[in-house]
Coordinates of C-alpha atoms (C1' of nucleotides) in Angstrom, one line a residue:
Chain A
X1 CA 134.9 62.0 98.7
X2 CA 134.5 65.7 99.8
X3 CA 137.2 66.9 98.2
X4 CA 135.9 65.3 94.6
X5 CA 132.4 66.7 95.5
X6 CA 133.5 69.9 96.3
X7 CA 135.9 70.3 93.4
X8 CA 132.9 69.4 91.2
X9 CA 130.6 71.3 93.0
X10 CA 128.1 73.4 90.4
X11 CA 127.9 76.2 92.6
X12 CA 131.3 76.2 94.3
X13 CA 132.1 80.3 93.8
X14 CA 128.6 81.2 94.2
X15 CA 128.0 80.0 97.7
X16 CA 129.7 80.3 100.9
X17 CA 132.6 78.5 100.2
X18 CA 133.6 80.7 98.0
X19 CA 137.7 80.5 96.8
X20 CA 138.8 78.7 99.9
X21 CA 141.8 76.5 98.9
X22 CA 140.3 73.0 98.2
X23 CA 141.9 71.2 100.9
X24 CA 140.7 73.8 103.3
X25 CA 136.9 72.7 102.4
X26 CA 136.1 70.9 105.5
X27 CA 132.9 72.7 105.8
X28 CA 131.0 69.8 104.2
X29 CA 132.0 66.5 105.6
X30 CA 128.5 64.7 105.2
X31 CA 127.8 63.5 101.6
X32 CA 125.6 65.4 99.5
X33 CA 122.2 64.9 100.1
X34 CA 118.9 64.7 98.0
X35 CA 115.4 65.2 99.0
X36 CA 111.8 65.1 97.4
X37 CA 109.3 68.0 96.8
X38 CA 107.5 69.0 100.0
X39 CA 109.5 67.4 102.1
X40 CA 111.0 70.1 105.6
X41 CA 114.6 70.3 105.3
X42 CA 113.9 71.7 109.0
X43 CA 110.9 72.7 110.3
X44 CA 110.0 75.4 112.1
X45 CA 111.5 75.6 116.1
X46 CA 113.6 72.4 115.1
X47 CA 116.9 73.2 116.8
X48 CA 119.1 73.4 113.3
X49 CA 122.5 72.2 113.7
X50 CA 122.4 72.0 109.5
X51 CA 123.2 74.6 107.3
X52 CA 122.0 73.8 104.1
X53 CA 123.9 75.1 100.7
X54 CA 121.8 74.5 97.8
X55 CA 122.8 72.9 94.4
X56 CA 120.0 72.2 92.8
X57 CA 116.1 72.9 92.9
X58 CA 114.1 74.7 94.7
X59 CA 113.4 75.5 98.4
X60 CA 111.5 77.8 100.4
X61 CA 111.5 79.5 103.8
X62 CA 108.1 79.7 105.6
X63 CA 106.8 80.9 108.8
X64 CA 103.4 79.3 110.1
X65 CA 101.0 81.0 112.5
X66 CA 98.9 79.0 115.1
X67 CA 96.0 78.5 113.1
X68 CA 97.6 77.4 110.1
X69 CA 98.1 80.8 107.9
X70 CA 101.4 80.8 106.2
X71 CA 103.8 83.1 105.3
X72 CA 106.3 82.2 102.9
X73 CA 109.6 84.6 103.8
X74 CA 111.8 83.8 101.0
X75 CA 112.5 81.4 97.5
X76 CA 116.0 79.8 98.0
X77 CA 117.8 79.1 94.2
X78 CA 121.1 77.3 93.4
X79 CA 124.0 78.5 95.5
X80 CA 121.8 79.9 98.2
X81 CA 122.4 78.9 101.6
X82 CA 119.4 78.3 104.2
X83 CA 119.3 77.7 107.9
X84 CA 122.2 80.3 109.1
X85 CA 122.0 81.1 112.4
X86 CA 124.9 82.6 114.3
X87 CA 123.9 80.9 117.7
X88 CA 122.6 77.4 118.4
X89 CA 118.9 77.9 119.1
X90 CA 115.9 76.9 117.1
X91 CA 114.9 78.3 113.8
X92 CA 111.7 80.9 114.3
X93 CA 111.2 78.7 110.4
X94 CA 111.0 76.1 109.0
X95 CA 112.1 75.3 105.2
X96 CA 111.0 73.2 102.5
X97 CA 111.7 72.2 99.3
X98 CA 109.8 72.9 96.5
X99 CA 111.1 70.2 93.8
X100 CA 113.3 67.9 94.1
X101 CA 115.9 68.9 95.7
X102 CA 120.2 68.4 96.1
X103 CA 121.8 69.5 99.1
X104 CA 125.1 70.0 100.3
X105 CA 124.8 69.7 104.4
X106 CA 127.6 72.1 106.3
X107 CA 127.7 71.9 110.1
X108 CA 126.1 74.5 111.7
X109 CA 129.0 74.8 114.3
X110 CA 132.0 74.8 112.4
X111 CA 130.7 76.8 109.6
X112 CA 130.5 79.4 112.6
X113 CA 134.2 78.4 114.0
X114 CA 135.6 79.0 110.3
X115 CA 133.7 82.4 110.0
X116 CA 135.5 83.2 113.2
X117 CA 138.5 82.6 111.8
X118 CA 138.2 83.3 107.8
X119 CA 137.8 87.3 107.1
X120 CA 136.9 86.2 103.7
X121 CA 134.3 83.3 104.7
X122 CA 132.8 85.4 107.7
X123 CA 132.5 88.4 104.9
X124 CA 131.1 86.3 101.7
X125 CA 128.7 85.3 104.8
X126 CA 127.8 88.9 105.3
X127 CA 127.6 89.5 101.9
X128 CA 124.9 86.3 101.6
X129 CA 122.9 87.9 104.9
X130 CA 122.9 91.6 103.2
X131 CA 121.4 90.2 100.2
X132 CA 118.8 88.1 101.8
X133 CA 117.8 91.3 104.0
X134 CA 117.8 93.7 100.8
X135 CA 115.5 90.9 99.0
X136 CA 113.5 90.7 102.1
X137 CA 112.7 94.8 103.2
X138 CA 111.9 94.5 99.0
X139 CA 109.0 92.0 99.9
X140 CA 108.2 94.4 102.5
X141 CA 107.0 97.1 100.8
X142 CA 105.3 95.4 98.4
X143 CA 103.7 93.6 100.8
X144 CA 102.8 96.4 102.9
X145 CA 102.0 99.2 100.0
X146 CA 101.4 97.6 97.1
X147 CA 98.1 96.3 95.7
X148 CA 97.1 92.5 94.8
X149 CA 98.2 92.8 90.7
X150 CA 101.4 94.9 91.6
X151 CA 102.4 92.4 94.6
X152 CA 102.1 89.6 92.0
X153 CA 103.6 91.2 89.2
X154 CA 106.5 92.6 91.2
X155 CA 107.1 88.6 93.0
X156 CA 107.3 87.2 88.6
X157 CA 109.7 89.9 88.2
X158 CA 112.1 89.9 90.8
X159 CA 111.9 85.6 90.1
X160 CA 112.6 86.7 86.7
X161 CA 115.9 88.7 87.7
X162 CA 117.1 86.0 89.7
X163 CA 116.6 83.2 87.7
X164 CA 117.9 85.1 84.9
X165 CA 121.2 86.1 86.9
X166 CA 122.5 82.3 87.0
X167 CA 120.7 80.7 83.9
X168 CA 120.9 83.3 81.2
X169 CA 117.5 83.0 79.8
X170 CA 117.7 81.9 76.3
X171 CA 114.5 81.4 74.0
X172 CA 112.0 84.5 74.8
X173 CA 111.6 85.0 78.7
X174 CA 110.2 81.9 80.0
X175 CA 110.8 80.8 83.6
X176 CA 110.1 77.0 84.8
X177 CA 108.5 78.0 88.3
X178 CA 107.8 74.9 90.8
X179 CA 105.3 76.9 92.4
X180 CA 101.3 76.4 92.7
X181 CA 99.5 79.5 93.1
X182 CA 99.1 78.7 96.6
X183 CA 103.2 79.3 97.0
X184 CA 102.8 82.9 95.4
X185 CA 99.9 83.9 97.4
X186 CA 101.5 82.5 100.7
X187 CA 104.5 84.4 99.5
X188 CA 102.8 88.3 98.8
X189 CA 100.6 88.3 101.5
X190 CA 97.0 87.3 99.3
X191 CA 94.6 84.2 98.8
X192 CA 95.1 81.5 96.3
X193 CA 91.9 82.7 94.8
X194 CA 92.6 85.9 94.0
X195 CA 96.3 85.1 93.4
X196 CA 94.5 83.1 90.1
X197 CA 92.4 86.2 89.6
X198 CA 95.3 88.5 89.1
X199 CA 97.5 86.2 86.8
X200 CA 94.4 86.0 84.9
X201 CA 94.1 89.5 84.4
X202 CA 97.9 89.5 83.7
X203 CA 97.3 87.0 81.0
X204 CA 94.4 89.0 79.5
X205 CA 96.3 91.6 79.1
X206 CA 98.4 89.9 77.2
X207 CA 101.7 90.6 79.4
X208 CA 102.1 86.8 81.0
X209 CA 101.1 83.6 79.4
X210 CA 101.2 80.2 81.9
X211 CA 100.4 76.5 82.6
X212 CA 102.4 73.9 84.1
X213 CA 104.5 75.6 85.9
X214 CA 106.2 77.6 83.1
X215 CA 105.6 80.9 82.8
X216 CA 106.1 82.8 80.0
X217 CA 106.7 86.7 80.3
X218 CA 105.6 88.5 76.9
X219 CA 105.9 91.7 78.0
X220 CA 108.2 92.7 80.9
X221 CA 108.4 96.8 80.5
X222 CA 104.7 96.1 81.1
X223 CA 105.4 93.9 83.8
X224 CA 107.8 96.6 84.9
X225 CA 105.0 99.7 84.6
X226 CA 102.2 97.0 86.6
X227 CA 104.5 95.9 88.8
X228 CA 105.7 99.7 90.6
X229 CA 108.5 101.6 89.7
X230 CA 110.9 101.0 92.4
X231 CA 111.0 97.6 90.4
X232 CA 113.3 99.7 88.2
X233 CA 115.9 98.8 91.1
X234 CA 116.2 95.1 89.9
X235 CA 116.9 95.9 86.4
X236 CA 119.4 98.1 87.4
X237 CA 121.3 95.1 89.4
X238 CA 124.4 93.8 87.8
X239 CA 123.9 90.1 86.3
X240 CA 125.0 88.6 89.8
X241 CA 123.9 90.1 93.2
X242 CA 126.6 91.4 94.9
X243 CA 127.7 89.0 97.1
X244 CA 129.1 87.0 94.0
X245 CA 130.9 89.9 92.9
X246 CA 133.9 89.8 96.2
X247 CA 136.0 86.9 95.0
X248 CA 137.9 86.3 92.2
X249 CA 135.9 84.2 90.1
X250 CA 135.2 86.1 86.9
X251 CA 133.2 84.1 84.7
X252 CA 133.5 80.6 85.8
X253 CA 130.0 79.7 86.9
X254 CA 127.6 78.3 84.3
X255 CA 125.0 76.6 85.6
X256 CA 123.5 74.2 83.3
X257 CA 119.9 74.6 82.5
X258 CA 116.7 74.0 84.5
X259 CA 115.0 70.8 84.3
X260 CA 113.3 69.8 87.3
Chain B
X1 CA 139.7 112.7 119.7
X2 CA 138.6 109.2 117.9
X3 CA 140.5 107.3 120.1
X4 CA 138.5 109.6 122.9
X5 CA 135.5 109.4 121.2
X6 CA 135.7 105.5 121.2
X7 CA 136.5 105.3 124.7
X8 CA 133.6 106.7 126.2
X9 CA 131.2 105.5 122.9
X10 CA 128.2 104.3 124.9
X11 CA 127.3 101.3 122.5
X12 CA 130.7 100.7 122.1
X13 CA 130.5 96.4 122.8
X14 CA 127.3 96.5 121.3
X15 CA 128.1 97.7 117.6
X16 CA 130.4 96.6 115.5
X17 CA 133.6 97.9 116.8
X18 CA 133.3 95.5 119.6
X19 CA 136.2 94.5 121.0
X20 CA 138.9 96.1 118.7
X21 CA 141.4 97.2 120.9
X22 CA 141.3 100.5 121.0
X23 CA 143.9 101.9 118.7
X24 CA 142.4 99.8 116.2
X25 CA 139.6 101.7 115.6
X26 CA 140.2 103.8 112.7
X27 CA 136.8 102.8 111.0
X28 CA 135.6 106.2 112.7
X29 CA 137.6 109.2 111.3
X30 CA 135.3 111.7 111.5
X31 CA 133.6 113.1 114.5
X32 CA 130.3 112.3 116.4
X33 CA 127.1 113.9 114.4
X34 CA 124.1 115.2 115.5
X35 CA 121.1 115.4 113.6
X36 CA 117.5 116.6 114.2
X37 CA 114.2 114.7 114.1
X38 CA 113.5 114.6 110.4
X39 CA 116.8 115.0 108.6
X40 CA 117.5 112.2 105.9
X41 CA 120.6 110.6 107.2
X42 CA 121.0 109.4 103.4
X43 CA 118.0 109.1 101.1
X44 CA 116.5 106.7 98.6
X45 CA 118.4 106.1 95.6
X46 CA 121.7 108.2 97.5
X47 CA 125.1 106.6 96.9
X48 CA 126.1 106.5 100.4
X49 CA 129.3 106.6 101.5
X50 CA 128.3 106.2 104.9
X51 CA 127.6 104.2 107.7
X52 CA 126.2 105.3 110.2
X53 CA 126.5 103.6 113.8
X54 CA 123.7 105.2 116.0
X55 CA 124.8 106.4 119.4
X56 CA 121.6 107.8 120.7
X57 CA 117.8 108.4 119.1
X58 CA 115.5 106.4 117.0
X59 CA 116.5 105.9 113.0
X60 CA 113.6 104.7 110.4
X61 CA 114.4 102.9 107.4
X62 CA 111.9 103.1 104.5
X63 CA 110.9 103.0 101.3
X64 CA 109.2 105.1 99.0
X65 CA 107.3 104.4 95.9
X66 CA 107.0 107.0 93.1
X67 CA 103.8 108.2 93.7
X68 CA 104.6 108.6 97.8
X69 CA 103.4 105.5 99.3
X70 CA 105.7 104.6 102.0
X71 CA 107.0 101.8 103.5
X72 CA 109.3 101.6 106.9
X73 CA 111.2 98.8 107.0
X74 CA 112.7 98.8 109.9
X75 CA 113.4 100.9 113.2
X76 CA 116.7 101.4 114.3
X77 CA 117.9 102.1 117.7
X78 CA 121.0 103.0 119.7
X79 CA 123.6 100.5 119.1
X80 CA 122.4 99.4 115.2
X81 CA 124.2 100.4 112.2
X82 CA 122.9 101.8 109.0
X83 CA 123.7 102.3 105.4
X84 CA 126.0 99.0 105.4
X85 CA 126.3 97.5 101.7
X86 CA 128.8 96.0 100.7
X87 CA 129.3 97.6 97.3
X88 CA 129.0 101.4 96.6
X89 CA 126.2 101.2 94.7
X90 CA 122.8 103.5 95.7
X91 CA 120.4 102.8 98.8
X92 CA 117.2 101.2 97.5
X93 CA 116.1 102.8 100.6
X94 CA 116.4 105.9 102.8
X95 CA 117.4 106.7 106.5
X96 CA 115.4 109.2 108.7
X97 CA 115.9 110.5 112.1
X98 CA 112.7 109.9 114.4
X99 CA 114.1 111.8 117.0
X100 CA 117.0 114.3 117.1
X101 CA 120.0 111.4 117.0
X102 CA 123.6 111.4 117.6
X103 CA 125.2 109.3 115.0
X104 CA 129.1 108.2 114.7
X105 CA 129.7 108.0 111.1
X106 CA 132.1 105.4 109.3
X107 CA 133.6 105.0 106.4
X108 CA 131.9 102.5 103.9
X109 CA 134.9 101.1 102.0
X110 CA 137.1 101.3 105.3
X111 CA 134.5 99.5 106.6
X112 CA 134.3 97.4 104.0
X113 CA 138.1 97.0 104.0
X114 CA 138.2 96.1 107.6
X115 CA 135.8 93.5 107.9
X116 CA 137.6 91.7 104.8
X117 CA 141.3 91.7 106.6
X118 CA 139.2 91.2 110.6
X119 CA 137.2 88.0 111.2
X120 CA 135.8 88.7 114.2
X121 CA 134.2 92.1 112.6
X122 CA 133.1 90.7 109.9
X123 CA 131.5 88.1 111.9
X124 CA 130.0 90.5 114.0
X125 CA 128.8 92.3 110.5
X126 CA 127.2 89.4 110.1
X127 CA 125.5 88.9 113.1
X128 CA 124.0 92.0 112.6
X129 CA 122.8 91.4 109.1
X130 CA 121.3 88.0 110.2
X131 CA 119.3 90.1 113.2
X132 CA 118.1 92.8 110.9
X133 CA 116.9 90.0 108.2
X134 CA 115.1 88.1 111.0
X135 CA 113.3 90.6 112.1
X136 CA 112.4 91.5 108.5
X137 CA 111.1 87.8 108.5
X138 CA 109.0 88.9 111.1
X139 CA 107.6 91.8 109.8
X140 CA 107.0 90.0 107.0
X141 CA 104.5 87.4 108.4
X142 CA 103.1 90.1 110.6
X143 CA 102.2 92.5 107.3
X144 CA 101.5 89.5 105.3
X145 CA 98.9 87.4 107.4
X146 CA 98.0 89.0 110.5
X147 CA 94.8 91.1 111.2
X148 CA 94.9 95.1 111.8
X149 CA 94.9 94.4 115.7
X150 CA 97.7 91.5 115.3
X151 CA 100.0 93.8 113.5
X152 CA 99.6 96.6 115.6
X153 CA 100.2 94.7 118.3
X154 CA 102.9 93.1 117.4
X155 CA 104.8 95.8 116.6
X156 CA 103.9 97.5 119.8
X157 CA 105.7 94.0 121.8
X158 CA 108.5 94.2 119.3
X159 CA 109.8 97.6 120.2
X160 CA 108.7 97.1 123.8
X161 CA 111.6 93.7 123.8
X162 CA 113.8 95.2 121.7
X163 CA 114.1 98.8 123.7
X164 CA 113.7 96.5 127.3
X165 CA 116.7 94.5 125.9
X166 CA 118.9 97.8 125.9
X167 CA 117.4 99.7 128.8
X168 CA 116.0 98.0 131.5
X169 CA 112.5 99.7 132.1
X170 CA 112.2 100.6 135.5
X171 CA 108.9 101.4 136.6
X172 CA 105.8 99.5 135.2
X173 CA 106.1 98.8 131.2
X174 CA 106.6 102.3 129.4
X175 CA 107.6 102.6 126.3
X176 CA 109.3 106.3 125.1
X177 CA 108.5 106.2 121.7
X178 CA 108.8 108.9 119.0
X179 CA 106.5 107.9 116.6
X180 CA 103.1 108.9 114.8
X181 CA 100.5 107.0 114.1
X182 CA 101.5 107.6 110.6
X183 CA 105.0 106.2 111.2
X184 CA 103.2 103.0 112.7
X185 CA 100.7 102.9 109.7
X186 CA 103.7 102.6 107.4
X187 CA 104.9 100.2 109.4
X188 CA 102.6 97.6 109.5
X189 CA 101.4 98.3 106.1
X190 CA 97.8 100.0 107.1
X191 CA 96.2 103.7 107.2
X192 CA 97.1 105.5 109.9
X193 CA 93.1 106.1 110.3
X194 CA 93.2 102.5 110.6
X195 CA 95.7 102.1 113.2
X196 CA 94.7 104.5 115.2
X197 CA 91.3 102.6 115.7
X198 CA 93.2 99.7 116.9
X199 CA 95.5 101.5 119.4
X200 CA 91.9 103.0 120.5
X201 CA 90.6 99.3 120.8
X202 CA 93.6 98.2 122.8
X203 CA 93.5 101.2 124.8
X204 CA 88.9 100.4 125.4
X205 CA 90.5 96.9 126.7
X206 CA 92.7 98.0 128.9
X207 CA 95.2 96.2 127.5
X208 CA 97.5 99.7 126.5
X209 CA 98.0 103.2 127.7
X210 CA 99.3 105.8 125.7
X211 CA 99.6 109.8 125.0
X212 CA 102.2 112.1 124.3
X213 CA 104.3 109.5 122.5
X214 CA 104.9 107.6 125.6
X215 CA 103.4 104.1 125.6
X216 CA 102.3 102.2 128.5
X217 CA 101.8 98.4 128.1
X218 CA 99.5 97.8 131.0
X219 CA 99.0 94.2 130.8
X220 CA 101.8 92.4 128.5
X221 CA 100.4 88.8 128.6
X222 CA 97.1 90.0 126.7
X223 CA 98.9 92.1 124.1
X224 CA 101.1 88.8 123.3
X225 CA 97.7 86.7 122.9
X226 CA 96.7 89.3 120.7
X227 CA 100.0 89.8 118.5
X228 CA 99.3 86.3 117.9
X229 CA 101.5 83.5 119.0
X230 CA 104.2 83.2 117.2
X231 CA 105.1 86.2 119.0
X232 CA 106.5 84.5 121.6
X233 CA 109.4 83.7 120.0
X234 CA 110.1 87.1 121.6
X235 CA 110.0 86.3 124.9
X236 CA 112.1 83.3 124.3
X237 CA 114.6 85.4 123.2
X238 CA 117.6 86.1 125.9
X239 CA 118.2 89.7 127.2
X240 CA 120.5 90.5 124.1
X241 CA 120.3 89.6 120.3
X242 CA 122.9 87.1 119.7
X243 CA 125.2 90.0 117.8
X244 CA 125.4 91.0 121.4
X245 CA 126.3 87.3 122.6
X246 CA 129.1 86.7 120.6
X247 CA 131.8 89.0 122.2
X248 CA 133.3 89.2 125.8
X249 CA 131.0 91.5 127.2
X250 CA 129.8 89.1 129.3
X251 CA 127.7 90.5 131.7
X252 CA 127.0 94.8 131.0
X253 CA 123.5 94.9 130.3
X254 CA 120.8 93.3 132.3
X255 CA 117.0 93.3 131.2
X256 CA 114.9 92.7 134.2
X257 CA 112.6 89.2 134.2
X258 CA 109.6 89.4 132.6
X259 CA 106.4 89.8 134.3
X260 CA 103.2 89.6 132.6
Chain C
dC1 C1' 95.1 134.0 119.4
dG2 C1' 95.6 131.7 115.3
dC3 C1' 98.2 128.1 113.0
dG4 C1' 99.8 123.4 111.8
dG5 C1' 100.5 118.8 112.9
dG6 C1' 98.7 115.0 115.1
dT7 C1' 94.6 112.4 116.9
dT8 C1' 89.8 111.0 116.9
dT9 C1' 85.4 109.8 115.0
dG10 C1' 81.8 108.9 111.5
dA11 C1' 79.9 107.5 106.9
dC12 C1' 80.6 105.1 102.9
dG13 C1' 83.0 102.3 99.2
dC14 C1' 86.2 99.1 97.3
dT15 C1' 89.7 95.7 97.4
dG16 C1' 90.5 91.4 98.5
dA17 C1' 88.5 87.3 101.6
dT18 C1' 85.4 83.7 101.9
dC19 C1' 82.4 80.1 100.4
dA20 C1' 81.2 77.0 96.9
dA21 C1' 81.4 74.3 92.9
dA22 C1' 83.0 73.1 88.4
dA23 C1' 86.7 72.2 85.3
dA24 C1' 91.4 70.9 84.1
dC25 C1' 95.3 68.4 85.0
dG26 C1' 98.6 64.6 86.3
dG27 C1' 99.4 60.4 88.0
dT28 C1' 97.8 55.4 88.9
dG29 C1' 96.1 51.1 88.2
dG30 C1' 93.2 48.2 85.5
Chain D
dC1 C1' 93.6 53.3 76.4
dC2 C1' 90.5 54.5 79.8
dA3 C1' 88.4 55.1 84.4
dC4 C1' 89.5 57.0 88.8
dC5 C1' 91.4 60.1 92.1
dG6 C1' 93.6 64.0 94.5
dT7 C1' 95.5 68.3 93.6
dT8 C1' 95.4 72.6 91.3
dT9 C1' 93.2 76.0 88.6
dT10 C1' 89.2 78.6 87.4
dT11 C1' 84.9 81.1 88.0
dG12 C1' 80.9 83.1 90.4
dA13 C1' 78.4 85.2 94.4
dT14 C1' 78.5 87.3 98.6
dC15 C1' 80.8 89.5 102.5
dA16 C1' 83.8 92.2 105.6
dG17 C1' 88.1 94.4 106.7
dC18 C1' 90.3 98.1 105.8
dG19 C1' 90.8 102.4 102.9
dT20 C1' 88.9 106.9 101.7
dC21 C1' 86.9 111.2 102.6
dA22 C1' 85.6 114.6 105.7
dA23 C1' 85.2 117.1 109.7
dA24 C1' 86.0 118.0 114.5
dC25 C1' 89.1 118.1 118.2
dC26 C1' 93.4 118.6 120.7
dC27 C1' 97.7 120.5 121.8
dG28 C1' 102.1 122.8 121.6
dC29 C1' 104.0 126.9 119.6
dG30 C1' 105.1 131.3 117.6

DNA sequence: CGCGGGTTTGACGCTGATCAAAAACGGTGG
DNA sequence: CCACCGTTTTTGATCAGCGTCAAACCCGCG
């Protein structure tokens, strides 16, 4: 049963597990698992003993303050991994998914003991943190320097990039978000309220169009000038973030198209 | 004089050499560096080569946008690397010495190479990574929904753990830090106008002490109420980041309890 | 003694928050 | 197909937190 579901899995080279021999997967021995849209995958101070590898949908990290303000900390996509910790102790987050979501469960513990002993495992792991810190000092100063429209322009455009990275974009650039505009103001630091304000303006000036959940990006050099230029940085990535560049796999991965 | 140099490093368990044996080490070829307060260890957009393990000093990390709005992202101290990617691409961000630092520079791609054929150190890389990207995670929710005086003071307790964690503080709760009010203004994502009326506030409540770039906390439980609770995830935190947990050093370095 | 960087304080303005309410949407059951 | 409902989006009016501008002050240093 693991073995099939691994050797089918649709984001087999992209995650963790990387090029481990087949019959070495034992990272996943509980079945894959599938959960609805809002449900916690693990909430915030929940021990953890579940790492989570993603395979389909939508999930995302968030940090909650005492009196209910949110921050959201990160947007997990397809061959993502959520819920690493090196120790045992509760997460300082919670996570949730955002659509439906599928979910391949890897035990907290040995994912750690096979790190230990797997230079390539503990490294692709590595790799997976780096990113996750890059994406997340990126936030940073766009939360921290940035103003309302660039903070909102620059979160489209760096979901753009990565959405684009697995799922070559095909008709024009349109991007199926599951996210209200409560999720992007949680996630850049503003108010739902003005979140709407600023797409509007975005959408007056003719650079995004929207509704349902699909956005549409008309103009992205525009997006690119509105957004700040250190956005420049994402168009210069490579079509897959680094960490998918250390193994072997040259062009296996397709993943199929969106349709939540 | 590497072998020499390793012997007698001072963070030597705490970094990432950990416990190589000692003719291992070969990831630093070239000798201990010294650098003064305000040098660019590498800047933004550099290709660098380097990583740089920091020995002694405080390190910056930050971002600039084009038209010089900065960002720091993090603050690095005795015992952190920097520079680590794991490609060769260019920094999206630069490195700059706070204080005059002494710096043991290592070899990206040997590095690189090492941590690929050494579980354990790339483990330990990983550790690291996962520490730096939680306590972006933090930052994060600080800049992105907490108040002037939150921020402030969270950052304050954040440094005053993180230093306490590698040097016990002896007398009372002072904190040697070489920093501006500008460098804390970039930090938490404010003026430094701004943050200087909040250390005065803190300072009118009795709650800090500072002058001269030294820091005195004089009563810790009130600056935690203030930084806002979800700060007390610090204080839950053991003596040593888990990086520090995971080798045989079982026992070097003792913070003293906590007394509010 | 004068210079330059850092700190401190005040006055004023703007960005984004807050409060409120209407409109649009999607799903549900009749 | 339509009425109903909760959620999300949209828009307006007002407010306040923080930024901006400016000047004084402080201190170490050449």
């Amino acid at each position: 049963m693991n073995i099939d579901t691994c050797r089918f899995c649709p984001v087999r080279l992209q995650g963790v597990c990387g090029d481990l021999p087949t019959p070495e997967i034992t990272l996943a021995p509980a079945p894959v698992q599938v959960m609805a849209a809002g449900q916690d995958l693990f909430s915030q101070g929940e021990p953890c003993r579940q790492v989570f590898m993603i395979l389909d949908g939508w999930v995302c990290l968030y940090e909650l303050l005492e009196d209910g303000r949110r921050q959201i900390l990160h947007f997990a996509l397809p061959g993502d991994i959520v819920g690493f910790r090196p120790d045992s102790r509760s997460s300082p987050f919670g996570a949730q998914a955002l659509s439906q979501v599928c979910l391949c469960p890897i035990s907290r513990s040995r994912l750690v003991e096979a790190a230990q002993a797997n230079a390539g495992l503990a490294f692709r792991l590595a790799c997976m943190l780096y990113d996750d810190g890059a994406e997340a000092y990126e936030r940073l100063t766009s939360i921290g320097r940035k103003t309302a429209l660039e903070r909102v322009a620059t979160l489209l455009l760096e979901l753009f990039y990565r959405l684009r990275r697995r799922v070559p974009l095909s008709r024009g650039e349109t991007l199926q978000i599951p996210l209200t505009q409560t999720h992007i103001a949680d996630a850049v630091g503003l108010t739902a309220v003005h979140v709407n304000r600023m797409l509007g303006l975005l959408r007056q000036k003719g650079v995004i169009e929207y509704g349902n959940g699909v956005f549409r990006i008309l103009a992205p050099s525009r997006l690119f000038e509105i957004a700040g230029a250190d956005a420049q940085v994402m168009a210069g990535r490579p079509a897959e973030p680094m960490s998918r560049h250390l193994h072997s796999s040259s062009s296996c991965i397709q993943a199929g198209p969106l349709s939540h």
